[in-house]
mmCIF file of C-alpha atoms in Angstrom:
data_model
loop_
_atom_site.group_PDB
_atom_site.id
_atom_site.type_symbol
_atom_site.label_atom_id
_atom_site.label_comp_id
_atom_site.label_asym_id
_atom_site.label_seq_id
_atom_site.Cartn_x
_atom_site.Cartn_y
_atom_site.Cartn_z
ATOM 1 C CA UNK A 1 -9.448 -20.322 0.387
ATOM 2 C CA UNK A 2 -7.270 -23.727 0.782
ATOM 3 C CA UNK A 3 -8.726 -25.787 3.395
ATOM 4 C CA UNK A 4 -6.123 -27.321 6.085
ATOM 5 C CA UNK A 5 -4.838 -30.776 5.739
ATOM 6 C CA UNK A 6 -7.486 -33.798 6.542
ATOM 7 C CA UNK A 7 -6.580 -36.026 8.988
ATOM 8 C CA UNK A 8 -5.089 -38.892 6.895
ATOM 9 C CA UNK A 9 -3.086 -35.830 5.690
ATOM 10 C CA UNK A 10 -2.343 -34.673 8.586
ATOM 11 C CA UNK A 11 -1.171 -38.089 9.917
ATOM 12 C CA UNK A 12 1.172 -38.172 7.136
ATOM 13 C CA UNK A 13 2.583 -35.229 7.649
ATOM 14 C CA UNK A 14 2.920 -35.854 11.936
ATOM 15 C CA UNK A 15 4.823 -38.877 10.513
ATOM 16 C CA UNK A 16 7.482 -37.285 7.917
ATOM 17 C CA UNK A 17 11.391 -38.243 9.017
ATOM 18 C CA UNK A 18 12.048 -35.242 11.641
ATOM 19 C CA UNK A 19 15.315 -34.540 9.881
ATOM 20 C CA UNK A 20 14.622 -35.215 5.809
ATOM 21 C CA UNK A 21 10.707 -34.766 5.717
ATOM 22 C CA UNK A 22 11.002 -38.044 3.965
ATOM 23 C CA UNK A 23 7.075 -38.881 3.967
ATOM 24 C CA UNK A 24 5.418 -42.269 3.567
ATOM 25 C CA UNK A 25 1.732 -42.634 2.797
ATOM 26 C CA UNK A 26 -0.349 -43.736 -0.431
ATOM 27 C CA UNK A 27 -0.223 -42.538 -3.515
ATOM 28 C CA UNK A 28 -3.060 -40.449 -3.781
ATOM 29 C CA UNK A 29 -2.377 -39.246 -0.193
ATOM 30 C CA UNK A 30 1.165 -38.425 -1.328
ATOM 31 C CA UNK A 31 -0.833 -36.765 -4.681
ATOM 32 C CA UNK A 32 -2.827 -34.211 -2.358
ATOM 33 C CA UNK A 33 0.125 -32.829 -0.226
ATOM 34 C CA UNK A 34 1.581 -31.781 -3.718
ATOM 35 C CA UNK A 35 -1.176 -30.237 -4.785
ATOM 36 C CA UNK A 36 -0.872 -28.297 -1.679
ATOM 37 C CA UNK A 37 2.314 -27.166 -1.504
ATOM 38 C CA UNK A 38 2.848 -29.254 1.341
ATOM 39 C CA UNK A 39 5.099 -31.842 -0.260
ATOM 40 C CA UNK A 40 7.091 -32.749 -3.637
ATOM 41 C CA UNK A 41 8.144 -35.937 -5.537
ATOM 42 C CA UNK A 42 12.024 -36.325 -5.972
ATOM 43 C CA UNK A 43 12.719 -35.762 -9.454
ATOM 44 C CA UNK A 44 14.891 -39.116 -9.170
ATOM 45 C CA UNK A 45 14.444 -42.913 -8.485
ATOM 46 C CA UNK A 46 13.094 -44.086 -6.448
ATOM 47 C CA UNK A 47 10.746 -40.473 -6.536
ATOM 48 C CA UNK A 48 10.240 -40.565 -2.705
ATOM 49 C CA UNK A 49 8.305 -37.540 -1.643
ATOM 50 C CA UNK A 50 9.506 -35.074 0.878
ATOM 51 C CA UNK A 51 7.704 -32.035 2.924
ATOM 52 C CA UNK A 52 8.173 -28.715 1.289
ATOM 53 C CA UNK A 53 8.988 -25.800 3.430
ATOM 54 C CA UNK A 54 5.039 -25.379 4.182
ATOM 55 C CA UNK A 55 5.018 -28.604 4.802
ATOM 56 C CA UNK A 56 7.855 -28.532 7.589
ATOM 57 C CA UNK A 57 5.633 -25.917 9.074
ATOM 58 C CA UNK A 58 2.475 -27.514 9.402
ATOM 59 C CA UNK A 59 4.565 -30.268 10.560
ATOM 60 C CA UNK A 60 5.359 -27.945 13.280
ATOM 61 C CA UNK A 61 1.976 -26.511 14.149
ATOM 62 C CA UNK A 62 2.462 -23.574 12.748
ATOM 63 C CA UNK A 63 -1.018 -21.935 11.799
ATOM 64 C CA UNK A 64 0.275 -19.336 9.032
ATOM 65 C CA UNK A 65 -1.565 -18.114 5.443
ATOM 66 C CA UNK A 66 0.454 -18.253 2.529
ATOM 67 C CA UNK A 67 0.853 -14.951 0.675
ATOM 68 C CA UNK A 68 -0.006 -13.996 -2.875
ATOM 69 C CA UNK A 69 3.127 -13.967 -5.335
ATOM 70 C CA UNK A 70 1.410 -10.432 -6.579
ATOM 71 C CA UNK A 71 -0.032 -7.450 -4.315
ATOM 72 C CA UNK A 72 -0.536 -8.608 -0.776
ATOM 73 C CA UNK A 73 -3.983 -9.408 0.341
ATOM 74 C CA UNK A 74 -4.900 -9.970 4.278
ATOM 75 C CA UNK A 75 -4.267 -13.185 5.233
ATOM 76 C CA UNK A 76 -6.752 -16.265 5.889
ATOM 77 C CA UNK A 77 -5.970 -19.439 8.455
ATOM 78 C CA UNK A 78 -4.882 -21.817 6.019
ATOM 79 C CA UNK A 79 -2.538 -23.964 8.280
ATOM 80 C CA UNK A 80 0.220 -22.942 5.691
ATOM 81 C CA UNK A 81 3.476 -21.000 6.754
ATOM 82 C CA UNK A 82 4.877 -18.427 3.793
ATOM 83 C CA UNK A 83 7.656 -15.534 4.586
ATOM 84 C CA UNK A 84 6.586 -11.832 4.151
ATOM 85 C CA UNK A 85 6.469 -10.802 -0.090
ATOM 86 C CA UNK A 86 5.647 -7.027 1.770
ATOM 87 C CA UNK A 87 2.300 -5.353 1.694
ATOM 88 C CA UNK A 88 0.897 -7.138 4.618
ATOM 89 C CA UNK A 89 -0.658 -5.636 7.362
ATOM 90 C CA UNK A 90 0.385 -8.587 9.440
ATOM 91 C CA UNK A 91 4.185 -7.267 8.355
ATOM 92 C CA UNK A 92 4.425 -5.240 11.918
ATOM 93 C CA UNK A 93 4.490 -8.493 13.679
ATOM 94 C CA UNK A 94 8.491 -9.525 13.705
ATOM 95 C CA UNK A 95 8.312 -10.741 17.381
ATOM 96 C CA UNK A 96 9.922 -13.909 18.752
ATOM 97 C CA UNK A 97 7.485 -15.879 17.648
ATOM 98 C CA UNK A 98 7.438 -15.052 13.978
ATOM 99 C CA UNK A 99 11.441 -14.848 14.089
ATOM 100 C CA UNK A 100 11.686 -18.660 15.230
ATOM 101 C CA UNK A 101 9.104 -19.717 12.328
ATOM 102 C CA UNK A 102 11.043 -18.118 9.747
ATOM 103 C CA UNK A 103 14.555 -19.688 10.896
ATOM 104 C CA UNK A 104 12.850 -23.060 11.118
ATOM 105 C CA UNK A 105 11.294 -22.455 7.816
ATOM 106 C CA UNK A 106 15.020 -21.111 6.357
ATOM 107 C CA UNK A 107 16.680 -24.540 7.787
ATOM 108 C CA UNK A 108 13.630 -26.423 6.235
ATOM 109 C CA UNK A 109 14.578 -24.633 2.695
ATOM 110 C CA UNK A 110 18.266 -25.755 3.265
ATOM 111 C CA UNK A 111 17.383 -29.226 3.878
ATOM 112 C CA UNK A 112 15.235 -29.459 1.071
ATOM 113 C CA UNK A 113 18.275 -27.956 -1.381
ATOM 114 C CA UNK A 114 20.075 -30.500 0.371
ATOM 115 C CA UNK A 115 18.375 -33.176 -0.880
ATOM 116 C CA UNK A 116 17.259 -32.588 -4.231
ATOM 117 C CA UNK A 117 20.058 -30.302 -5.765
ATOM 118 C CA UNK A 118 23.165 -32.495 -7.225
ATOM 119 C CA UNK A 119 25.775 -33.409 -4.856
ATOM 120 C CA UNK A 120 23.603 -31.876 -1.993
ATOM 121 C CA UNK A 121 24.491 -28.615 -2.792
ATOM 122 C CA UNK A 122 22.914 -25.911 -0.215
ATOM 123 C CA UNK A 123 24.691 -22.791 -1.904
ATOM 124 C CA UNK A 124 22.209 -22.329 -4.416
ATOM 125 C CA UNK A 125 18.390 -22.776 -4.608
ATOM 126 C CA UNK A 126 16.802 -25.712 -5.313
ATOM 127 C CA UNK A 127 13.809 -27.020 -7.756
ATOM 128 C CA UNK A 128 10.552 -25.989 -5.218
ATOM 129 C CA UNK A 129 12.440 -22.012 -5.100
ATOM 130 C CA UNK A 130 11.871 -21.836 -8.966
ATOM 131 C CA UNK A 131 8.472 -22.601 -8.538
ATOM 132 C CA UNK A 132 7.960 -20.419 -5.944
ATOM 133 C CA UNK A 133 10.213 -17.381 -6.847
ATOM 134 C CA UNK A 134 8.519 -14.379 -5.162
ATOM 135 C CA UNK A 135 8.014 -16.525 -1.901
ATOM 136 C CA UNK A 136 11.817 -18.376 -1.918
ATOM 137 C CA UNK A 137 12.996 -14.540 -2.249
ATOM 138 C CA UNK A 138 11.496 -13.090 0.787
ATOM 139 C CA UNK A 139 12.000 -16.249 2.780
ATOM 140 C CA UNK A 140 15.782 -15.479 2.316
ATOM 141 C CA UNK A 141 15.428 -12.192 3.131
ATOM 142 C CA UNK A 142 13.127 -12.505 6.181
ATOM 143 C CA UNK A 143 15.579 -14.961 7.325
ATOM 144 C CA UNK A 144 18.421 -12.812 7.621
ATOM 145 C CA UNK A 145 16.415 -9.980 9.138
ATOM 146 C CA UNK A 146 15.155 -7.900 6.494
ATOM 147 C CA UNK A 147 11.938 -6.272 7.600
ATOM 148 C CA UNK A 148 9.284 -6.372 4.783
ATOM 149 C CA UNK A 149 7.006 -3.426 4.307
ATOM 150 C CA UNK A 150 3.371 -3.186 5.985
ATOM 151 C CA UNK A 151 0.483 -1.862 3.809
ATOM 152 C CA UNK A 152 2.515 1.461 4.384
ATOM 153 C CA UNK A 153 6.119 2.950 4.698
ATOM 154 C CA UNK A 154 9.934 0.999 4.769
ATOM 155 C CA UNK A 155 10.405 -2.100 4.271
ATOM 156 C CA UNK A 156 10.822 -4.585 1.200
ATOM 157 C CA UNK A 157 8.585 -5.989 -1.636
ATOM 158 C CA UNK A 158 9.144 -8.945 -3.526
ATOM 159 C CA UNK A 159 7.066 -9.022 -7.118
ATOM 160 C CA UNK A 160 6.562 -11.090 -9.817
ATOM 161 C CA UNK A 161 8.049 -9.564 -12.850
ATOM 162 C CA UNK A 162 7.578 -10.571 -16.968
ATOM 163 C CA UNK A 163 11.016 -11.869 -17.080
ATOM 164 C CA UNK A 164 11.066 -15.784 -16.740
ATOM 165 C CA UNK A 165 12.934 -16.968 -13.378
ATOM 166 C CA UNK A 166 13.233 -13.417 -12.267
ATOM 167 C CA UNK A 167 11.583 -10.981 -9.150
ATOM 168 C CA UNK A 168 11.534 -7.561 -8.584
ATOM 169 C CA UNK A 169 12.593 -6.584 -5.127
ATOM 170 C CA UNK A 170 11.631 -2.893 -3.883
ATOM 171 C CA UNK A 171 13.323 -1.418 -0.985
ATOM 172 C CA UNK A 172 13.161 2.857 -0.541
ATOM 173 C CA UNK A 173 16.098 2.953 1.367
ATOM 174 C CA UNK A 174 19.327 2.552 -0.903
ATOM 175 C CA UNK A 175 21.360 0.717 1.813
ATOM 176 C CA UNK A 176 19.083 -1.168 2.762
ATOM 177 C CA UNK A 177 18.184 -2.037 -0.835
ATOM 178 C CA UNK A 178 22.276 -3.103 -1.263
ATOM 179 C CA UNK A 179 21.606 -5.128 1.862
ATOM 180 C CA UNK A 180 19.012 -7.086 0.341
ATOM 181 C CA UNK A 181 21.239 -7.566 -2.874
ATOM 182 C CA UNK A 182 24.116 -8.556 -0.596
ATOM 183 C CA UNK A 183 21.817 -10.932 1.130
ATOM 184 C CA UNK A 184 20.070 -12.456 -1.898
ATOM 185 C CA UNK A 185 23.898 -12.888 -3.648
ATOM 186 C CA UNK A 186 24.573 -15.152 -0.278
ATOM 187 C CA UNK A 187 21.818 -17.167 -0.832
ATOM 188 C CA UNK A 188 22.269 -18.003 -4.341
ATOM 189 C CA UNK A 189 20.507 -15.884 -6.382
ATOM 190 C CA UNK A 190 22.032 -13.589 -9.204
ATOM 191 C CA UNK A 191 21.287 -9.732 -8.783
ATOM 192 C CA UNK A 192 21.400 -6.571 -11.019
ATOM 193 C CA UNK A 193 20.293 -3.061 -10.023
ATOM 194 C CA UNK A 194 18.137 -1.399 -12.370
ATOM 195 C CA UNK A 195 16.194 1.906 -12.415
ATOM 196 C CA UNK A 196 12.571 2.254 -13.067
ATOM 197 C CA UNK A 197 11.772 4.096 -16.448
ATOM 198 C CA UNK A 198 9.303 6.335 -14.506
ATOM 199 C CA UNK A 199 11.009 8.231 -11.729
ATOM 200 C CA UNK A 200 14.422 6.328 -11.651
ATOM 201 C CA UNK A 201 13.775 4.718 -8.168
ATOM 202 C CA UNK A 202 16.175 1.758 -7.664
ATOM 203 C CA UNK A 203 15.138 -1.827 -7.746
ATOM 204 C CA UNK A 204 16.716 -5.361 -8.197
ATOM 205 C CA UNK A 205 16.113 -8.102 -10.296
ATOM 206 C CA UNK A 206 16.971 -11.418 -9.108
ATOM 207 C CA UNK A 207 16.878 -14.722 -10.386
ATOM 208 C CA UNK A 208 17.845 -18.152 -8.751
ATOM 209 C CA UNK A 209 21.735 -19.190 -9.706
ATOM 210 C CA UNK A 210 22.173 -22.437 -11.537
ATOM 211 C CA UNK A 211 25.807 -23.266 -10.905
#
């Protein structure tokens, strides 16, 4: 189980610009919130570190578990926000609450493509998405209202697959499985439709788009 941030963390984190998540702290402060997940080091000078989308969220208050990147497991209080891969029991609960952590969480994903991807671009996903496929996936799709599946029944799953920069999204319903596609396409991520070899049930592959 990851334990919350300490204190110093914490303080760190409380401190982060409000707008760019630009943090300032020591090094091996600035060391532990990447080892999180709470932060990364721009890839270029002069490497200042910034709060990842988790990071934004604990920022926030937000008291969320991050989910696996393979077959959902119940949740523990981590202090960490993550969007809905499907599978979750917790995936009944799309109230008001949940809604406004997963915009603020989508803006927080836009900033940080903002400010690490060349040129600031925001149309396609950025370095911390690539490293976090399965999660980066459902966070777009949760964003723009796609209901994930609970343990049972409708609803979408987002799975790790043996390709390399590539998920497997799973959605019963064919329209709403072209709504995920169309949704996934307008967040910058290339899509194909494929049948399983075993029953021919629809799925898509996606991967993040490089230019």
């Amino acid at each position: 189980m990851t334990r919350p941030p300490t204190a110093a963390q914490r303080r760190v984190i409380d401190a982060a610009d409000p707008v760019t998540g630009r943090l300032r702290g020591t090094e091996s402060q600035l060391t532990a919130l990447v080892k999180r997940g709470l932060a990364f080091r721009h890839p270029r000078p002069p490497h200042d570190h910034f709060l990842t989308p988790e990071g934004h969220r604990v920022r926030q208050g937000i008291t969320r578990a991050p989910e696996p990147d393979g077959p959902a497991e119940a949740p523990a209080s981590t202090g960490v926000f993550a969007a809905r891969v499907g599978g979750e029991e917790a995936a009944a609960d799309a109230g008001p609450a949940r809604r406004r952590e997963v915009h603020s969480a989508w803006q927080g994903l836009l900033e940080l493509r903002r400010m690490t991807n060349p040129g600031g671009d925001v149309d396609r996903p950025c370095g911390w998405e690539r490293a976090h496929l399965v999660r980066a996936a459902a966070l777009a799709l949760e964003a723009a209202g796609h209901g994930p599946a609970g343990r049972e029944g409708p609803g979408y799953r987002v799975r790790e697959t043996p390709q390399p920069e590539a998920v497997a999204v799973h959605e019963p319903d064919g329209e709403a499985l072209r709504a995920c596609a169309a949704t996934l396409e307008g967040a910058g991520w290339q899509v194909s439709e494929h049948r399983e070899p075993r029953g021919g049930t629809r799925y898509l592959l996606a991967s993040p788009r490089r230019a």
